[in-house]
Coordinates of C-alpha atoms and ligand atoms in Angstrom, one line a residue:
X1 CA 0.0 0.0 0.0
X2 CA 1.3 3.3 -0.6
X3 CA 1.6 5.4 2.4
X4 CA -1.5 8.4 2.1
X5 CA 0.9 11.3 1.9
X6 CA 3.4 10.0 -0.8
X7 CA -0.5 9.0 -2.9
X8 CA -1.5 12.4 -2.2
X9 CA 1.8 14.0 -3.3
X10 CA 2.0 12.2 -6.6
X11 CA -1.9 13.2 -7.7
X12 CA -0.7 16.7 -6.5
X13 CA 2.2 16.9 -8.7
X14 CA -0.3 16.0 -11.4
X15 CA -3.6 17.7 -11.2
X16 CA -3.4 19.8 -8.1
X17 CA -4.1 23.4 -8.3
X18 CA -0.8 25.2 -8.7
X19 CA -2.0 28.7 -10.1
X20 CA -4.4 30.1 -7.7
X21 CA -3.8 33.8 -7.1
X22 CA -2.5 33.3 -3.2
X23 CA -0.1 31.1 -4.7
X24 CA 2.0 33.8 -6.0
X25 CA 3.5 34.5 -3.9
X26 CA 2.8 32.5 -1.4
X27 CA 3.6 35.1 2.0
X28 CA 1.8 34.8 5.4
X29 CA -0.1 37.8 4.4
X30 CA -1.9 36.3 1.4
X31 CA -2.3 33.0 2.5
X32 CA -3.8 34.3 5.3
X33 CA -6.4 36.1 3.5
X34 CA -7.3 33.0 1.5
X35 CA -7.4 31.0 4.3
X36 CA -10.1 33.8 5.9
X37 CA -12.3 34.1 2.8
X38 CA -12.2 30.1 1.9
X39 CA -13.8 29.3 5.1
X40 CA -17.2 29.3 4.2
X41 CA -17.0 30.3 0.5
X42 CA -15.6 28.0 -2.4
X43 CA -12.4 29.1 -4.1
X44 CA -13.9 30.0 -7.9
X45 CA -16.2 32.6 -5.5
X46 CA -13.3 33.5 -3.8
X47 CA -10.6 34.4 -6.3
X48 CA -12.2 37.8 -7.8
X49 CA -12.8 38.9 -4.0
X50 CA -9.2 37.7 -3.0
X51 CA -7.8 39.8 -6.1
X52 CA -10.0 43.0 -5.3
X53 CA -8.8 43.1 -1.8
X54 CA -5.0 42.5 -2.2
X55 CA -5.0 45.1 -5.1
X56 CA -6.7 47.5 -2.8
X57 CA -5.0 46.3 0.2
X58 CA -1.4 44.5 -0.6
X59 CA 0.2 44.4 2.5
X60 CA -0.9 43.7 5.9
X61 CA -0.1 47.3 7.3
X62 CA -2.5 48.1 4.7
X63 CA -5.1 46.4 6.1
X64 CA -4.2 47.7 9.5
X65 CA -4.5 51.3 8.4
X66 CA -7.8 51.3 6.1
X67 CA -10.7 52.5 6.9
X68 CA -13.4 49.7 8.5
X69 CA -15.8 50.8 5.6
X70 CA -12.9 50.1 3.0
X71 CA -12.5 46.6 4.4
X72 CA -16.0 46.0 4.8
X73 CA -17.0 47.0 1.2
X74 CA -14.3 44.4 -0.1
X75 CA -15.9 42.0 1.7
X76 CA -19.4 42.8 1.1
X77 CA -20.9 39.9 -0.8
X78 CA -18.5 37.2 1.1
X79 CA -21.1 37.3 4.1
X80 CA -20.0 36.1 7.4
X81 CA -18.6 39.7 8.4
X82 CA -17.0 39.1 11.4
X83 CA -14.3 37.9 9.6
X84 CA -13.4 40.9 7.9
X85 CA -13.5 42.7 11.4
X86 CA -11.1 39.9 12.4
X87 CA -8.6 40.4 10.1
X88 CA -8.2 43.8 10.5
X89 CA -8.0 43.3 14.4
X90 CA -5.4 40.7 14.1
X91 CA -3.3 42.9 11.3
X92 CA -3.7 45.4 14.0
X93 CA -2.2 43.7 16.8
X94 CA 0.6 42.3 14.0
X95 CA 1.3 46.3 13.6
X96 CA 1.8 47.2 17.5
X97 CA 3.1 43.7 18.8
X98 CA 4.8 41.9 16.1
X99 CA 6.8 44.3 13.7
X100 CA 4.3 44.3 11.0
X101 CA 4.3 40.6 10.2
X102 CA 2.0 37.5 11.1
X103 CA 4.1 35.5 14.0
X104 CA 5.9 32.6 12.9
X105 CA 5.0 31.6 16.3
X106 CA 2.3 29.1 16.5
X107 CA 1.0 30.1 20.2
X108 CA 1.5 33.6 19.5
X109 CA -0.3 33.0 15.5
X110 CA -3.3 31.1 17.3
X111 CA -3.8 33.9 19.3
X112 CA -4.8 36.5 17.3
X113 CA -8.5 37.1 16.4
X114 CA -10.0 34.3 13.9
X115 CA -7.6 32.4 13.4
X116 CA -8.2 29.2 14.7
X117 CA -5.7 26.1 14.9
X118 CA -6.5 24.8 11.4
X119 CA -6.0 28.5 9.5
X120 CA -2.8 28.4 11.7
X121 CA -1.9 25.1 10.3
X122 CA -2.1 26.3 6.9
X123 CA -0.2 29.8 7.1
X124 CA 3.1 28.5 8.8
X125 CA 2.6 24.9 6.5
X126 CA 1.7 27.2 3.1
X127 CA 3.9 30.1 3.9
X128 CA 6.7 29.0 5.8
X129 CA 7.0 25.1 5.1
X130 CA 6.4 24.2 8.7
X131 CA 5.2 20.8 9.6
X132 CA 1.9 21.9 11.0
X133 CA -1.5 19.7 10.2
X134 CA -5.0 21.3 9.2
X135 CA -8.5 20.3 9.3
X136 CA -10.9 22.5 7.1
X137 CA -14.1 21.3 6.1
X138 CA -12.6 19.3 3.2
X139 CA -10.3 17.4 5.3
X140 CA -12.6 16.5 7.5
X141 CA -14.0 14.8 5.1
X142 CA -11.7 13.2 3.1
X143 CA -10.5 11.4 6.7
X144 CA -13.7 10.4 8.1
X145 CA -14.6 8.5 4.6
X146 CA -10.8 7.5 4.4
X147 CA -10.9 6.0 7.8
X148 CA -14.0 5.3 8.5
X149 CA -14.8 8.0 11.3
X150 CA -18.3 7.7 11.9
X151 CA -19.9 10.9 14.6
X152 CA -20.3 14.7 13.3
X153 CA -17.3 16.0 13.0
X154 CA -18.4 18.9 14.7
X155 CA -18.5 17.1 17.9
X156 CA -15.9 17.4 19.9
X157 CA -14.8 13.8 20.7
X158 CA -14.8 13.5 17.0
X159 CA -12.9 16.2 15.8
X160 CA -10.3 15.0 18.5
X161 CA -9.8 11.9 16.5
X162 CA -9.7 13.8 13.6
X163 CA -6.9 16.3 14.3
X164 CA -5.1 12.7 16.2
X165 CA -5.1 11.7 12.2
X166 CA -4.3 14.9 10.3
X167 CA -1.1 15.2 12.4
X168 CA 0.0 11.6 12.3
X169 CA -0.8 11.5 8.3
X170 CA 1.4 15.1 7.6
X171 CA 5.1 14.3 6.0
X172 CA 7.8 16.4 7.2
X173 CA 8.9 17.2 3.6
X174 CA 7.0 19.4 1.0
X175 CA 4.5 19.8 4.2
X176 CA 3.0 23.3 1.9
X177 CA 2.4 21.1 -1.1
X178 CA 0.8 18.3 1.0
X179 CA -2.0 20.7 2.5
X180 CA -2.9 22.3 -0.8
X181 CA -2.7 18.8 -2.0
X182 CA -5.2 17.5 0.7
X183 CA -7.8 20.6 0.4
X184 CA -7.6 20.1 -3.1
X185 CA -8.2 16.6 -3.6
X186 CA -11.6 17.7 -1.1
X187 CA -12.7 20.2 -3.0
X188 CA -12.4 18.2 -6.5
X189 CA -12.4 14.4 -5.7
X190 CA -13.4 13.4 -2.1
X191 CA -16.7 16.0 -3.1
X192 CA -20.1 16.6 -0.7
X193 CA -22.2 14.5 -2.9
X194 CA -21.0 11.9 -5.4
X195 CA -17.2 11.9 -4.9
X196 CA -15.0 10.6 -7.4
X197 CA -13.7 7.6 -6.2
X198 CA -12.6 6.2 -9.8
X199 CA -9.9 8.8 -10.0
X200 CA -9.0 9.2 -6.2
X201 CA -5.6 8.0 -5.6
X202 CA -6.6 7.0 -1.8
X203 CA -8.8 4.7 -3.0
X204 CA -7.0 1.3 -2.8
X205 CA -7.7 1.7 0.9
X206 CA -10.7 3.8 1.4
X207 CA -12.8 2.5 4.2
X208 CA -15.7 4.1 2.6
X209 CA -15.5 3.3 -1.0
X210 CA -15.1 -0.6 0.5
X211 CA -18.1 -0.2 2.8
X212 CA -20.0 1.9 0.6
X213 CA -20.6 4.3 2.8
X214 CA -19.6 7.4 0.8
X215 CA -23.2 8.9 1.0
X216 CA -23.2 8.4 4.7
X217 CA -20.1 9.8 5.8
X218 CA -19.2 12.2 7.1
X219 CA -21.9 11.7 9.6
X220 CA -24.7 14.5 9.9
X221 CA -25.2 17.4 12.2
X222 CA -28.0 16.1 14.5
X223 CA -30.8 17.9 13.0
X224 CA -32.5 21.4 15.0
X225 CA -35.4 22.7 13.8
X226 CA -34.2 26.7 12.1
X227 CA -36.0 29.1 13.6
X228 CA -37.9 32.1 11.4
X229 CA -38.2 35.9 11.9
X230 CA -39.8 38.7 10.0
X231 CA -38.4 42.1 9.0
X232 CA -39.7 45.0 7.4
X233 CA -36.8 47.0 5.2
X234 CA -37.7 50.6 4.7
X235 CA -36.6 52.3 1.4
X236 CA -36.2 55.9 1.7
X237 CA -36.3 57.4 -1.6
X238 CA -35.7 61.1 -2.1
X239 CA -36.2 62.5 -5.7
X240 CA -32.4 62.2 -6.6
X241 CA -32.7 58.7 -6.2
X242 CA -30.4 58.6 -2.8
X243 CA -31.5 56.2 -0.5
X244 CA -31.7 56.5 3.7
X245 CA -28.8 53.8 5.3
X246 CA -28.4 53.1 8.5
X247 CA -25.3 51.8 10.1
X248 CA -26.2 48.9 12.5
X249 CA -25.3 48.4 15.8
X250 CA -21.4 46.7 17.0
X251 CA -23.8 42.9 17.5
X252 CA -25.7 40.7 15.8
X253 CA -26.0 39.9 12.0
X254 CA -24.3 42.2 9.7
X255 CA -22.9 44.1 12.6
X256 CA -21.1 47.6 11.4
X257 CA -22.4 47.2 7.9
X258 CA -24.8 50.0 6.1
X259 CA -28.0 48.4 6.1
X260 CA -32.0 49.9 5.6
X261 CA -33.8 50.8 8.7
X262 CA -36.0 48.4 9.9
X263 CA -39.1 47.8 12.0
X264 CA -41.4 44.8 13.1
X265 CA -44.5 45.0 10.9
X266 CA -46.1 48.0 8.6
X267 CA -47.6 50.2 11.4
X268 CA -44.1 50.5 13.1
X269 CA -42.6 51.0 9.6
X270 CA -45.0 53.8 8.9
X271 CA -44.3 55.1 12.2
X272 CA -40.4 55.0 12.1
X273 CA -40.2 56.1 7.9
X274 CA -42.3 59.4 9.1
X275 CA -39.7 59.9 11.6
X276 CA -36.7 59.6 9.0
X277 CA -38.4 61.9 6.6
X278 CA -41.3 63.2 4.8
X279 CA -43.4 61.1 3.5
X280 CA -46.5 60.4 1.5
X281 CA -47.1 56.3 0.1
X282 CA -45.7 53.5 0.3
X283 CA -45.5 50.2 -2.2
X284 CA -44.6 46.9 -1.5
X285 CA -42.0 45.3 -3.3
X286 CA -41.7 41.3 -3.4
X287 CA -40.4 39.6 0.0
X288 CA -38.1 37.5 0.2
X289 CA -35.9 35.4 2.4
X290 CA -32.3 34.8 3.7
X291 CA -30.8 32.4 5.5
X292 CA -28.4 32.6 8.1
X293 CA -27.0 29.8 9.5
X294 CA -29.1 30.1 12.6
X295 CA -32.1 31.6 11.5
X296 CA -34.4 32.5 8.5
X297 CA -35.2 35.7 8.0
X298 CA -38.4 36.6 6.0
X299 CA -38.1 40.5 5.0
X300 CA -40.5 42.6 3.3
X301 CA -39.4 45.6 1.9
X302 CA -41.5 48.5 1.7
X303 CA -41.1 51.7 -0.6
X304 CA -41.4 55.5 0.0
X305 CA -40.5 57.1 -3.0
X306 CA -40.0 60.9 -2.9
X307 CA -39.1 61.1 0.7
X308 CA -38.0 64.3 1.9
X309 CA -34.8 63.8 4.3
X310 CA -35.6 65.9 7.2
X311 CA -32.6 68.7 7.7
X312 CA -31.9 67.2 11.8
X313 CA -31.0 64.1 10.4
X314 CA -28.2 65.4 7.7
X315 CA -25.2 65.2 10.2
X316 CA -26.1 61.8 12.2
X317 CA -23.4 59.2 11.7
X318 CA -25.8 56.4 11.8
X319 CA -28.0 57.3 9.4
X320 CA -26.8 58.9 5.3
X321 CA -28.6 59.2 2.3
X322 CA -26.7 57.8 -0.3
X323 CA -26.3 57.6 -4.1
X324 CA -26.2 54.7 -6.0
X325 CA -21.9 55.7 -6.6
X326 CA -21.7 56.7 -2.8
X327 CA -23.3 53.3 -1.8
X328 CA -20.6 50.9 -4.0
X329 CA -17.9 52.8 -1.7
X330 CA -19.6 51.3 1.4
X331 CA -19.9 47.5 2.8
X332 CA -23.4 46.5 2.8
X333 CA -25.3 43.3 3.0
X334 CA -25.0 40.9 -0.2
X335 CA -29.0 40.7 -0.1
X336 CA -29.9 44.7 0.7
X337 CA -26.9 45.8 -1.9
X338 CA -29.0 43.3 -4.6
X339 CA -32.8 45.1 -3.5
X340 CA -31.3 48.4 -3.9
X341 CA -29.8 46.7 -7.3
X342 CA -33.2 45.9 -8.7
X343 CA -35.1 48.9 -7.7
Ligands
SF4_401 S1 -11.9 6.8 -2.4 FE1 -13.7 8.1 -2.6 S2 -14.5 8.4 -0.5 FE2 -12.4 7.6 -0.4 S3 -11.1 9.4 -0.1 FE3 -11.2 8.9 -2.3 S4 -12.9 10.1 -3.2 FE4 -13.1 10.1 -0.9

């Protein structure tokens, strides 16, 4: 049997991918930031956001020093936002703590905001060559169908026996090659649904391709019912076409981002659009829903064209009307951004 790494390395050196932009270079910095934005999002979705924010922001002192709406806007679309807050923390405390640079430090790597031990697996194994394991989503499940590994691998006791694995199976040479190499062979062979077994070159001794049981692992989150909620969005129209946004608050979904004010149901969004401006009818526009990952949220958004901004609220820094130019400068929600789209 050949050993899993050198299996891995050889299908590397043929078909892995070896030209994605955070490849070159390969530095901390960028590696990093790939490591950030693939964690819930797939690396085709990922590349033109990766490319806009190291062009607007190349180094990490850059990232340091930007404005929060910069970063946010370059993220807007990615979702998940506390990850762009993150990032800047961490390159902040890189700025006043560690010269500039990402620690080459494990403990001290680990430490900083969002980066857990798996993204700090891959910097120092990706950037620096370190022996260091990982275990993203896509390893996770190539070892749990590999070995067998029944048991979410969210729960702890599992995810235990998972990381036991990933170290044991990392080489100590080309240790940057074999963690693209694994994540890779995730996200193109070992796949959600229908993996490719024919081509895989761990299959000689796949515990689930010899069991069949590549449809049942890895095992499923226990199942909890997804609770629902209801939102009314207020569009503020005024006859130049700006639109009323409203920062929201430092917690909860889409924290810091530039959002539409909100309220329960139509009498409070009456109530609270009379407040924001002058007023005279409304229209309904189609609802529609978004999901979270904890919740659904049902929003209606409701329309008051030719609103007249009332002159007290000109100067609060919560709440701006904006142009259609003025709003592509700021971070807002992937689903409000497409509303204000389609008007
Ligand atoms: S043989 Fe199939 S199930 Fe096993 S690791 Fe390869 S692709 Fe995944």
């Amino acid at each position: 049997m050949i050993p899993f790494a050198t299996a891995l390395l050889a299908w590397f050196d043929e078909h892995g991918r070896k030209d994605l932009p955070w490849q070159h270079p390969r530095d901390a910095y960028r590696v990093w930031l790939s490591e950030v934005m693939l964690q819930q999002t797939q690396v085709a979705t990922v590349i033109p956001y990766f490319q806009r924010f190291v062009a607007a922001l190349p180094t990490l002192r850059d990232l340091a020093a930007a404005e929060e709406d910069t970063v946010l806007a370059l993220w807007s679309g990615l979702g998940y936002y506390r990850r762009a807050r993150f990032l800047q923390r961490a390159a902040q405390i890189c700025v006043e703590k560690h010269h500039g640079e990402l620690p080459r430090d494990f403990d001290a790597l680990s430490d900083l905001p969002g980066i857990g031990r798996s993204t700090a697996g891959a910097i120092l194994a990706q950037a620096h060559g370190l022996r260091f394991p990982i275990l993203d989503g896509n390893v996770k499940r190539v070892l749990t169908r590999h070995l067998g590994i029944h048991g979410h691998p969210g729960q702890s006791a599992v995810e235990k026996v998972l990381w036991k694995h990933a170290d044991a199976l990392t080489p100590a040479e080309r240790t940057a090659d074999y963690t693209q190499a694994i994540m890779d062979l995730g996200a193109t062979v070992c796949v959600r649904s229908k993996p490719r077994c024919d081509v895989c070159p761990l299959a000689s001794d796949c515990v689930a391709k010899r069991d069949d049981l590549t449809t049942q692992l890895p095992s499923a989150k226990p199942s909890k019912a997804v609770p629902t909620r209801a939102t009314v969005m207020l569009i503020l129209r005024d006859a130049q076409g700006r639109v009323l946004l409203e920062r929201r608050g430092p917690q909860g979904v889409w924290s810091g981002l530039w959002s539409l004010p909100e309220a329960s149901d139509h009498d409070h969004a009456w109530r609270a659009a009379e407040a924001l401006a002058k007023i005279d009818d409304a229209q309904s526009l189609p609802p529609f829903v978004h999901v979270f990952s904890h919740y659904r949220l049902n929003v209606e958004p409701l329309l008051f064209d030719e609103a007249t901004a009332h002159r007290r609220i000109a100067d609060n820094s919560s709440l701006r009307w904006c142009s259609a130019s003025e709003r592509a400068a700021l971070g807002l929600p992937a689903p409000v951004r497409t509303l204000l789209q389609n008007l």
